[in-house]
């Protein structure tokens, strides 16, 4: 780096503008925000009660297909519930699972990463050891085993996923912290008498935050997918609230006869996860300094 | 070197031990085996009796201790249901899963390495965009969804491929592809980003300034360096593939260890689940060690560190 | 004159672990070094890369603990000082202007950091003092709330200096504060050091490998070689007649910007060619 | 004497998200066989990009244009990939600043040294190894056998830089480009490396394009020097003439910045300008004590004789006063 | 696949052991049925009990049966069949150290077995057991005594030898099983087998089974639910049949708990009963062929009385009225537990009950987890599925488990357990019927449970296969033949 390019590197506004020019980031953020809005406004947006069943109109195809009805835009499920409404409400579960898991695992993983990375030495060996233990456990299998024993609920699902999938945070935060803890501004804070927690929170965290954000988006995507997979394996979140993974799992009974039951939530998951990943990628690109390197 | 290997091995054993303890505790604290085991029409008394005969009413630590003592001798107990040695059950199925996982990894590497490299050489080209697109979509596709769609398309509509079982090599095509698609995004991204990073290194400029062909620069100078993290990731991926074959094996009805474990989880056959846990952990540890060794062999700096 | 810093027979070896259970390799970085700095003095430490200069500085800053030997600051053993007390006596200025200030915080925040940690000062006063110093080190006020990526290396180094001064320390430990800067900026910073010395009554422990800089700024010079202080003395005397062979070699290697002279002959008296393993 | 390398009106633009950076803005330079030409300037002024332009190794993003750019009379702008590859090694070779990172960490030193020799079919592996041995001996990397089998990380910075030099010499280049070859080294090592370069240059009769920011190095090494500031050569000429009779305020200010025992330092105020957008006039004017309004207009080059050229509105002797 | 005379059959769950005595996995019966013969055979078309290995069986008193055995039969390993084999088999079943599945429950009442002559065997029971014939029909596969003695009874788990129409040729435990026709099979209650080879494959994923059926990779699938099969309706080349099952589902309510329990109010339970549109629910979610239950038993079970009063037909108004009169006009919250794979029913119930203000929190879980909690008494409301298996051919099984005063009895009625016990020790059919009538009437009067539906078994076959859906849910694959 040189004195020259620093004077011209993007300031905050520029960074925002840069963000806006990053197509993937914008797309990802837009879809995610849209989904959040849909989830929040579900009662307003959903044309029907997602739980209101009407067995006389079960398995209606989407409106544009033969036999579809305009008041059930995406058709109905096996209980005659409006598929669009369920899709809209289902976004809530996906987002709640995604966000909560991301938070829990984020807190656990980042804390471990910070501690290991900052203190180094034996503390780090111990943290590395914990990470290794975690990595060597097959995550999905353990989640499967625990949920099948405890029984699925939104809470268990979130806890199990959150308590299991913190490894990426830990690994990334630890490495990033290791790189920063030797920075001179950390030494300066130490000389000024700052405690380790103070330094971690005030000096290191801001510099690692973008890594955490990137991982968070990936983690969120993974949690959404895991929820879907567990639902597929019959260990999803129980009723009444529909989740997208559950909708696929339920719809799969009609995979060949009524494929839309699988395709609609499948596409929804795909788009949401894609958007989250795009957002993560965008964040990654944007957090890299411009110019040389 | 000896000291390095020794400490690695000790740590690995410690990790295995911890995993076994955590797994054991998780499995035994969260469910009642006897209820599962007694069968569907069993009464409460029958269950209690069974609990006693199976020793499930002993203190957890005592149960663990005897499990550990047996496991240390290579005896992972009998399956509750099949009443067969867990080890035998594993050995009978490991081959199938290994074929599946290894082929998937090979396919994934065969796809992601060249594409990732090309994308790195020509950033922002259409190829790069395609690679990013593939990686992103692959990441966003639930494996089971993909599997079902492939079955319905290639199996039912086109009838090109056999749908279930593992009778012929052709049977492996769909499951391997589904598994590989799960592994490709990470590998492809890492290849691309690793390669891009390496291409920016000073020594690449040095190599270019010597006038050697760009192909040679790529293979001899860039690849040797960029491959290191890919090898590590491949090891991790292989472990993940072994552990993550549950969905693929159950959808494609392939009787490997993934399906075995899934069934065992479903009916609470804990000795099998526990053994699977140990197996995946051990293979993860061995694979990463192997990756370390290969990397040390390729990178003299790591070699020195381990001396 | 009071003895502000007194380093007595300090040694430190780095322990490099190879495995969890194997004995560590010892890399001696500083060997039995003794050095003192009196109040108001500028003492420079010179030496080649890897000779232990930074390690010595870090020990003074209590970022590393010596294996043996003692360091006394203002007459008291450094270890006995509380962290706040210590911070009010000694502050650092580091070499790399990019790593020495946190890129994610505004310049105002960075400068106030030590004061915030020390506590006991109102937010208003904090900011007040930061503003004062900001101007004093020659930074334009409009940059007060900007982020480090908007300023140049020289300006960053000014920020680092302002941060070091906000607690009004007595001793400034400067580890190659100008070696990452261009000559034109280096001159600016050196001038600033000179001015601050007068204004704040500062004492410097000044580490450098640039003999021209040292000659300009130091009262006394200590030469480090392979972890040992091989020679020390008043600047004038040193430049006039270095005694240790390494010092001589060092002096003879200086290239003045005067055309027409041949490259000096450097007589290596040491086994400098032997590899010393990887260097960071 | 015909110039080996003859460049005029070289421009390099680097488009970025924040706008296009005009990193090099029309420089002329020519290097004759066997001479040592140095470029001196502060960080970011475009020294390395100039070197990379000559090497044809500009970063992908950079856009090069030039009025003339020729190697032994051939137009370098038209060079194909293949022609560039043939140039690298036997004609032009390079060594770079960071000896720590300029060598490939996973290949042995020997392998890296002989690579270009073998690739350019100057001989087989055996011949290459023999020549590598000679050269290593010459640059003082001994014992040769052991060194050839070592990896870069097993050597100190000074040794690595010597290896780089040996590597560059393998194909007997006509021009060696050295981009700050000693900046990362200790002063004592610096002297040794510089000496080595100078001796080798004389022995092999090759030209040396030396890039540095250290006027001391310039004074001891250069036949001719160019002083760069903000993407332009502000002053060029024989080293004696430029350093002792500097005609450009920047050159003289730079000399004044060097700390000496007796004189007080006179720092150059201000910072280097950003090289974005329309750039006209003297870029030094906002830091120059002689600046006047006319400095904002394009400044012509003036000659002080014997190839000593500078870009300033001042008369040649005004600065010294 | 008719071309090579192999019937390819898919099941969803693996079988650990081939013989049903050693394992609780239900699919083992699939194999046992065709590898072994029982003394008595239940006709798959009528449900009637017919002679098989026993040419006749006679109750000489309330606790004694005499069997006349078929002569001239050989086991698949060549060993001749005679009374020694039957005696040996019963002795094994009586030896409680063998730890067979449900051994005490099914065989604990046998007092002794005696060989009268080479082809006559006398069996005595400790107490009268009106359902004992059911046990004989499905649980007593006759083993060859010499082979079993020489190898231990566990040999049948993996290398079974019986007298049945098919013999196990090869198995890949957990994934595929190959059975070949027994050419010497006697033409008795069940005919000689016609298809040469039966290949059973385990395909856990139902959609994969369907895909295989559609693409011609399978001839028969046995684990499809009516809903799964519905998708195959109209697919050319595939026949979907439904057969009866003894399995039944009811909504269990916690009547016994005293505190804070709206459900111990009979009016509330009646309101719940009225609120559910069983017909609609069952016919659309389960199958149009499924039995909608008015009493707490499956009509395919013996002694299941379908004329019990009162019945509760769908009537939301009445339900609301009852809720109000019980003081729950505002409704209440309740947790409904259900096994994961009947979740749609749970959701439907949730929907129906919400109409009368009962806010149902539905928890679905795998069967073992559900059972564990149910046995521990943690259920407020549960959908209980029971039966399928020979013991549930008789109503005693269902009533006996859920109305016996034990921890699985959420009603704890004072009298029902006694009536049930009395019914189980009487050989008098009329008396048993009247006792069950009392029980069933009490259950309906008090609305202790809401009987929901009896499942149907679905048999999906390719056109090439001729297979008649059996009346009991014990498919006998030896009855299959090629259509042309
Ligand atoms: N954290 C560390 N771990 C191991 N060895 C170290 C560490 N830090 C420094 N060293 C070693 O200690 C010795 C002294 O290093 P130090 O950084 O004090 O040298 P220096 O004189 O400051 O060099 P420079 O001029 O390059 O900054 C060197 O050999 C170095 O390799
Ligand atoms: N790959 C690149 N991408 C974008 N900008 C670049 C790139 N390389 C150089 N630049 C810019 O071009 C200008 C000139 O860079 P150059 O490397 O030639 O400077 P230099 O004089 O060699 O400096 P230094 O002494 O730091 O090596 C600088 O502003 C730099 O930021
Ligand atoms: Mg240092
Ligand atoms: Mg440069």
GROMACS .gro file of C-alpha atoms in nm, chain D:
model
  321
  881UNK     CA    1   2.562   0.411  -2.928
  882UNK     CA    2   2.213   0.292  -3.014
  883UNK     CA    3   1.974   0.251  -2.729
  884UNK     CA    4   1.872  -0.097  -2.627
  885UNK     CA    5   1.547   0.029  -2.497
  886UNK     CA    6   1.380   0.338  -2.626
  887UNK     CA    7   1.053   0.458  -2.488
  888UNK     CA    8   0.866   0.777  -2.528
  889UNK     CA    9   0.526   0.897  -2.418
  890UNK     CA   10   0.461   0.593  -2.202
  891UNK     CA   11   0.128   0.606  -2.024
  892UNK     CA   12  -0.029   0.356  -1.791
  893UNK     CA   13  -0.387   0.389  -1.674
  894UNK     CA   14  -0.541   0.167  -1.414
  895UNK     CA   15  -0.920   0.179  -1.424
  896UNK     CA   16  -1.074   0.107  -1.086
  897UNK     CA   17  -1.405   0.137  -0.915
  898UNK     CA   18  -1.313   0.482  -0.788
  899UNK     CA   19  -1.217   0.606  -1.133
  900UNK     CA   20  -0.921   0.570  -1.362
  901UNK     CA   21  -0.582   0.611  -1.202
  902UNK     CA   22  -0.334   0.779  -1.433
  903UNK     CA   23  -0.037   0.605  -1.280
  904UNK     CA   24   0.218   0.690  -1.547
  905UNK     CA   25   0.163   0.999  -1.750
  906UNK     CA   26   0.389   1.017  -2.047
  907UNK     CA   27   0.746   0.935  -1.966
  908UNK     CA   28   1.039   0.905  -2.201
  909UNK     CA   29   1.341   0.698  -2.135
  910UNK     CA   30   1.615   0.523  -2.321
  911UNK     CA   31   1.878   0.288  -2.197
  912UNK     CA   32   2.197   0.214  -2.381
  913UNK     CA   33   2.391  -0.110  -2.372
  914UNK     CA   34   2.600  -0.157  -2.061
  915UNK     CA   35   2.480   0.151  -1.881
  916UNK     CA   36   2.324   0.177  -1.540
  917UNK     CA   37   2.010   0.379  -1.546
  918UNK     CA   38   1.826   0.444  -1.222
  919UNK     CA   39   1.479   0.563  -1.156
  920UNK     CA   40   1.432   0.725  -0.820
  921UNK     CA   41   1.117   0.850  -0.658
  922UNK     CA   42   0.886   0.820  -0.366
  923UNK     CA   43   0.647   0.539  -0.301
  924UNK     CA   44   0.364   0.518  -0.550
  925UNK     CA   45   0.514   0.748  -0.808
  926UNK     CA   46   0.507   0.476  -1.071
  927UNK     CA   47   0.853   0.329  -1.065
  928UNK     CA   48   0.742  -0.031  -1.053
  929UNK     CA   49   0.476   0.017  -1.317
  930UNK     CA   50   0.742   0.158  -1.545
  931UNK     CA   51   0.954  -0.150  -1.489
  932UNK     CA   52   0.657  -0.376  -1.546
  933UNK     CA   53   0.573  -0.195  -1.867
  934UNK     CA   54   0.919  -0.267  -1.996
  935UNK     CA   55   0.884  -0.628  -1.887
  936UNK     CA   56   0.539  -0.661  -2.041
  937UNK     CA   57   0.413  -0.783  -1.706
  938UNK     CA   58   0.169  -0.511  -1.617
  939UNK     CA   59  -0.122  -0.612  -1.399
  940UNK     CA   60  -0.420  -0.727  -1.600
  941UNK     CA   61  -0.618  -0.418  -1.516
  942UNK     CA   62  -0.354  -0.174  -1.637
  943UNK     CA   63  -0.379  -0.017  -1.982
  944UNK     CA   64  -0.057   0.079  -2.154
  945UNK     CA   65  -0.007   0.329  -2.433
  946UNK     CA   66   0.308   0.477  -2.574
  947UNK     CA   67   0.425   0.686  -2.864
  948UNK     CA   68   0.728   0.471  -2.904
  949UNK     CA   69   0.841   0.163  -2.726
  950UNK     CA   70   1.117  -0.034  -2.886
  951UNK     CA   71   1.365  -0.301  -2.795
  952UNK     CA   72   1.669  -0.299  -3.019
  953UNK     CA   73   1.459  -0.118  -3.272
  954UNK     CA   74   1.168  -0.364  -3.264
  955UNK     CA   75   0.831  -0.230  -3.168
  956UNK     CA   76   0.749  -0.383  -2.833
  957UNK     CA   77   0.386  -0.276  -2.850
  958UNK     CA   78   0.331  -0.530  -3.126
  959UNK     CA   79   0.502  -0.815  -2.949
  960UNK     CA   80   0.314  -1.138  -2.937
  961UNK     CA   81   0.303  -1.351  -2.629
  962UNK     CA   82   0.570  -1.563  -2.783
  963UNK     CA   83   0.798  -1.275  -2.860
  964UNK     CA   84   0.767  -1.152  -2.504
  965UNK     CA   85   0.852  -1.497  -2.377
  966UNK     CA   86   1.160  -1.503  -2.598
  967UNK     CA   87   1.259  -1.164  -2.468
  968UNK     CA   88   1.236  -1.267  -2.105
  969UNK     CA   89   1.554  -1.435  -2.002
  970UNK     CA   90   1.802  -1.400  -2.283
  971UNK     CA   91   1.729  -1.031  -2.346
  972UNK     CA   92   1.567  -0.881  -2.039
  973UNK     CA   93   1.576  -1.029  -1.692
  974UNK     CA   94   1.450  -0.895  -1.366
  975UNK     CA   95   1.498  -0.907  -0.992
  976UNK     CA   96   1.248  -0.772  -0.748
  977UNK     CA   97   1.225  -0.603  -0.416
  978UNK     CA   98   1.103  -0.871  -0.181
  979UNK     CA   99   1.346  -1.160  -0.181
  980UNK     CA  100   1.117  -1.328   0.071
  981UNK     CA  101   0.829  -1.365  -0.166
  982UNK     CA  102   0.984  -1.347  -0.509
  983UNK     CA  103   1.097  -1.708  -0.499
  984UNK     CA  104   0.851  -1.995  -0.517
  985UNK     CA  105   0.844  -2.151  -0.171
  986UNK     CA  106   0.768  -2.503  -0.287
  987UNK     CA  107   1.040  -2.546  -0.548
  988UNK     CA  108   1.409  -2.589  -0.479
  989UNK     CA  109   1.636  -2.302  -0.558
  990UNK     CA  110   1.817  -2.512  -0.816
  991UNK     CA  111   1.499  -2.596  -0.999
  992UNK     CA  112   1.403  -2.232  -1.017
  993UNK     CA  113   1.740  -2.116  -1.132
  994UNK     CA  114   1.780  -2.353  -1.423
  995UNK     CA  115   1.421  -2.322  -1.539
  996UNK     CA  116   1.466  -2.039  -1.788
  997UNK     CA  117   1.793  -2.177  -1.926
  998UNK     CA  118   1.634  -2.509  -2.006
  999UNK     CA  119   1.317  -2.351  -2.130
 1000UNK     CA  120   1.501  -2.128  -2.373
 1001UNK     CA  121   1.691  -2.435  -2.498
 1002UNK     CA  122   2.029  -2.290  -2.417
 1003UNK     CA  123   2.136  -2.631  -2.303
 1004UNK     CA  124   2.023  -2.942  -2.129
 1005UNK     CA  125   1.965  -2.985  -1.762
 1006UNK     CA  126   2.321  -3.079  -1.698
 1007UNK     CA  127   2.459  -2.776  -1.872
 1008UNK     CA  128   2.207  -2.562  -1.687
 1009UNK     CA  129   2.315  -2.702  -1.353
 1010UNK     CA  130   2.676  -2.641  -1.437
 1011UNK     CA  131   2.606  -2.282  -1.527
 1012UNK     CA  132   2.392  -2.235  -1.219
 1013UNK     CA  133   2.681  -2.366  -1.012
 1014UNK     CA  134   2.921  -2.118  -1.169
 1015UNK     CA  135   2.687  -1.830  -1.114
 1016UNK     CA  136   2.605  -1.920  -0.757
 1017UNK     CA  137   2.971  -1.942  -0.685
 1018UNK     CA  138   3.016  -1.605  -0.845
 1019UNK     CA  139   2.745  -1.438  -0.638
 1020UNK     CA  140   2.874  -1.605  -0.326
 1021UNK     CA  141   2.608  -1.860  -0.257
 1022UNK     CA  142   2.822  -2.148  -0.140
 1023UNK     CA  143   2.856  -2.442  -0.107
 1024UNK     CA  144   2.683  -2.467  -0.439
 1025UNK     CA  145   2.576  -2.831  -0.424
 1026UNK     CA  146   2.389  -2.786  -0.100
 1027UNK     CA  147   2.241  -2.453  -0.193
 1028UNK     CA  148   2.093  -2.586  -0.515
 1029UNK     CA  149   1.894  -2.841  -0.322
 1030UNK     CA  150   1.767  -2.595  -0.065
 1031UNK     CA  151   1.432  -2.428  -0.054
 1032UNK     CA  152   1.401  -2.049  -0.037
 1033UNK     CA  153   1.282  -2.046   0.322
 1034UNK     CA  154   1.605  -2.207   0.428
 1035UNK     CA  155   1.802  -1.901   0.325
 1036UNK     CA  156   1.840  -1.551   0.460
 1037UNK     CA  157   1.719  -1.246   0.271
 1038UNK     CA  158   2.062  -1.155   0.140
 1039UNK     CA  159   2.120  -1.505   0.009
 1040UNK     CA  160   1.784  -1.515  -0.157
 1041UNK     CA  161   1.854  -1.190  -0.333
 1042UNK     CA  162   2.181  -1.337  -0.458
 1043UNK     CA  163   1.992  -1.637  -0.583
 1044UNK     CA  164   1.757  -1.403  -0.764
 1045UNK     CA  165   2.052  -1.237  -0.927
 1046UNK     CA  166   2.204  -1.565  -1.035
 1047UNK     CA  167   1.866  -1.670  -1.172
 1048UNK     CA  168   1.838  -1.349  -1.373
 1049UNK     CA  169   2.185  -1.397  -1.515
 1050UNK     CA  170   2.130  -1.752  -1.635
 1051UNK     CA  171   2.053  -1.653  -1.993
 1052UNK     CA  172   2.301  -1.366  -2.015
 1053UNK     CA  173   2.047  -1.087  -2.048
 1054UNK     CA  174   2.127  -0.764  -2.222
 1055UNK     CA  175   1.925  -0.568  -1.973
 1056UNK     CA  176   1.864  -0.640  -1.610
 1057UNK     CA  177   1.578  -0.468  -1.439
 1058UNK     CA  178   1.621  -0.443  -1.065
 1059UNK     CA  179   1.317  -0.308  -0.882
 1060UNK     CA  180   1.435  -0.192  -0.540
 1061UNK     CA  181   1.660  -0.495  -0.502
 1062UNK     CA  182   1.801  -0.390  -0.167
 1063UNK     CA  183   1.520  -0.204   0.004
 1064UNK     CA  184   1.430  -0.497   0.224
 1065UNK     CA  185   1.787  -0.571   0.321
 1066UNK     CA  186   2.020  -0.450   0.590
 1067UNK     CA  187   2.253  -0.171   0.497
 1068UNK     CA  188   2.553  -0.397   0.519
 1069UNK     CA  189   2.396  -0.650   0.291
 1070UNK     CA  190   2.276  -0.374   0.064
 1071UNK     CA  191   2.628  -0.266  -0.004
 1072UNK     CA  192   2.732  -0.621  -0.087
 1073UNK     CA  193   2.445  -0.674  -0.326
 1074UNK     CA  194   2.496  -0.343  -0.498
 1075UNK     CA  195   2.861  -0.418  -0.536
 1076UNK     CA  196   2.785  -0.751  -0.682
 1077UNK     CA  197   2.544  -0.599  -0.929
 1078UNK     CA  198   2.794  -0.342  -1.036
 1079UNK     CA  199   3.071  -0.595  -1.086
 1080UNK     CA  200   2.848  -0.830  -1.278
 1081UNK     CA  201   2.726  -0.549  -1.496
 1082UNK     CA  202   3.080  -0.466  -1.591
 1083UNK     CA  203   3.179  -0.830  -1.642
 1084UNK     CA  204   2.887  -0.918  -1.860
 1085UNK     CA  205   2.844  -0.585  -2.025
 1086UNK     CA  206   2.478  -0.570  -1.957
 1087UNK     CA  207   2.262  -0.269  -1.898
 1088UNK     CA  208   2.099  -0.220  -1.561
 1089UNK     CA  209   1.770  -0.047  -1.497
 1090UNK     CA  210   1.783   0.009  -1.125
 1091UNK     CA  211   1.482   0.131  -0.939
 1092UNK     CA  212   1.519   0.275  -0.594
 1093UNK     CA  213   1.395   0.542  -0.360
 1094UNK     CA  214   1.731   0.589  -0.199
 1095UNK     CA  215   1.935   0.876  -0.335
 1096UNK     CA  216   2.243   0.726  -0.173
 1097UNK     CA  217   2.204   0.416  -0.390
 1098UNK     CA  218   2.154   0.635  -0.695
 1099UNK     CA  219   2.467   0.828  -0.626
 1100UNK     CA  220   2.677   0.516  -0.600
 1101UNK     CA  221   2.531   0.313  -0.880
 1102UNK     CA  222   2.390   0.522  -1.158
 1103UNK     CA  223   2.534   0.647  -1.482
 1104UNK     CA  224   2.213   0.827  -1.555
 1105UNK     CA  225   1.917   0.891  -1.332
 1106UNK     CA  226   1.552   0.982  -1.372
 1107UNK     CA  227   1.361   1.139  -1.083
 1108UNK     CA  228   0.995   1.047  -1.086
 1109UNK     CA  229   0.712   1.227  -0.919
 1110UNK     CA  230   0.344   1.142  -0.951
 1111UNK     CA  231   0.375   0.942  -1.269
 1112UNK     CA  232   0.614   1.172  -1.451
 1113UNK     CA  233   0.985   1.207  -1.485
 1114UNK     CA  234   1.050   1.551  -1.347
 1115UNK     CA  235   1.423   1.549  -1.401
 1116UNK     CA  236   1.668   1.327  -1.578
 1117UNK     CA  237   2.032   1.336  -1.671
 1118UNK     CA  238   2.369   1.208  -1.571
 1119UNK     CA  239   2.386   1.129  -1.206
 1120UNK     CA  240   2.653   1.386  -1.128
 1121UNK     CA  241   2.461   1.658  -1.299
 1122UNK     CA  242   2.123   1.580  -1.145
 1123UNK     CA  243   2.240   1.532  -0.789
 1124UNK     CA  244   2.480   1.821  -0.775
 1125UNK     CA  245   2.306   2.069  -1.000
 1126UNK     CA  246   1.944   1.973  -0.952
 1127UNK     CA  247   1.722   2.198  -1.158
 1128UNK     CA  248   1.383   2.079  -1.036
 1129UNK     CA  249   1.255   2.193  -0.695
 1130UNK     CA  250   1.141   1.840  -0.615
 1131UNK     CA  251   1.484   1.690  -0.667
 1132UNK     CA  252   1.646   1.946  -0.450
 1133UNK     CA  253   1.375   1.920  -0.183
 1134UNK     CA  254   1.427   1.548  -0.180
 1135UNK     CA  255   1.796   1.596  -0.119
 1136UNK     CA  256   1.718   1.838   0.159
 1137UNK     CA  257   1.501   1.583   0.331
 1138UNK     CA  258   1.792   1.355   0.401
 1139UNK     CA  259   1.885   1.387   0.763
 1140UNK     CA  260   2.233   1.509   0.834
 1141UNK     CA  261   2.406   1.588   1.158
 1142UNK     CA  262   2.449   1.957   1.112
 1143UNK     CA  263   2.177   2.106   0.896
 1144UNK     CA  264   1.821   2.126   1.020
 1145UNK     CA  265   1.577   1.916   0.821
 1146UNK     CA  266   1.360   2.091   0.568
 1147UNK     CA  267   1.070   1.858   0.507
 1148UNK     CA  268   0.850   1.888   0.201
 1149UNK     CA  269   0.512   1.993   0.327
 1150UNK     CA  270   0.189   1.825   0.220
 1151UNK     CA  271   0.120   1.492   0.058
 1152UNK     CA  272   0.142   1.335  -0.284
 1153UNK     CA  273  -0.163   1.420  -0.497
 1154UNK     CA  274  -0.415   1.167  -0.617
 1155UNK     CA  275  -0.372   1.077  -0.979
 1156UNK     CA  276  -0.735   1.063  -1.081
 1157UNK     CA  277  -0.925   1.257  -1.342
 1158UNK     CA  278  -0.791   1.532  -1.566
 1159UNK     CA  279  -0.438   1.610  -1.458
 1160UNK     CA  280  -0.270   1.917  -1.593
 1161UNK     CA  281   0.040   2.105  -1.508
 1162UNK     CA  282   0.309   2.030  -1.253
 1163UNK     CA  283   0.189   1.784  -0.995
 1164UNK     CA  284   0.439   1.909  -0.742
 1165UNK     CA  285   0.298   2.260  -0.738
 1166UNK     CA  286   0.088   2.221  -0.423
 1167UNK     CA  287   0.399   2.130  -0.223
 1168UNK     CA  288   0.644   2.355  -0.401
 1169UNK     CA  289   0.770   2.673  -0.246
 1170UNK     CA  290   0.825   2.823  -0.591
 1171UNK     CA  291   0.474   2.745  -0.714
 1172UNK     CA  292   0.294   3.006  -0.919
 1173UNK     CA  293  -0.024   3.019  -1.121
 1174UNK     CA  294   0.136   2.919  -1.447
 1175UNK     CA  295   0.234   2.586  -1.290
 1176UNK     CA  296  -0.125   2.470  -1.343
 1177UNK     CA  297  -0.069   2.471  -1.718
 1178UNK     CA  298   0.125   2.201  -1.899
 1179UNK     CA  299   0.492   2.240  -1.820
 1180UNK     CA  300   0.745   2.196  -2.100
 1181UNK     CA  301   1.065   2.002  -2.061
 1182UNK     CA  302   1.380   2.204  -2.052
 1183UNK     CA  303   1.731   2.103  -2.115
 1184UNK     CA  304   2.040   2.202  -1.921
 1185UNK     CA  305   2.267   2.029  -2.167
 1186UNK     CA  306   2.430   1.684  -2.187
 1187UNK     CA  307   2.095   1.513  -2.163
 1188UNK     CA  308   2.007   1.682  -1.836
 1189UNK     CA  309   1.638   1.758  -1.879
 1190UNK     CA  310   1.384   1.883  -1.626
 1191UNK     CA  311   1.019   1.987  -1.623
 1192UNK     CA  312   0.973   2.316  -1.445
 1193UNK     CA  313   0.908   2.680  -1.520
 1194UNK     CA  314   1.208   2.782  -1.313
 1195UNK     CA  315   1.546   2.847  -1.460
 1196UNK     CA  316   1.804   2.583  -1.391
 1197UNK     CA  317   1.988   2.779  -1.128
 1198UNK     CA  318   1.688   2.932  -0.952
 1199UNK     CA  319   1.633   2.630  -0.728
 1200UNK     CA  320   1.971   2.624  -0.574
 1201UNK     CA  321   1.936   2.982  -0.468
   0.00000   0.00000   0.00000
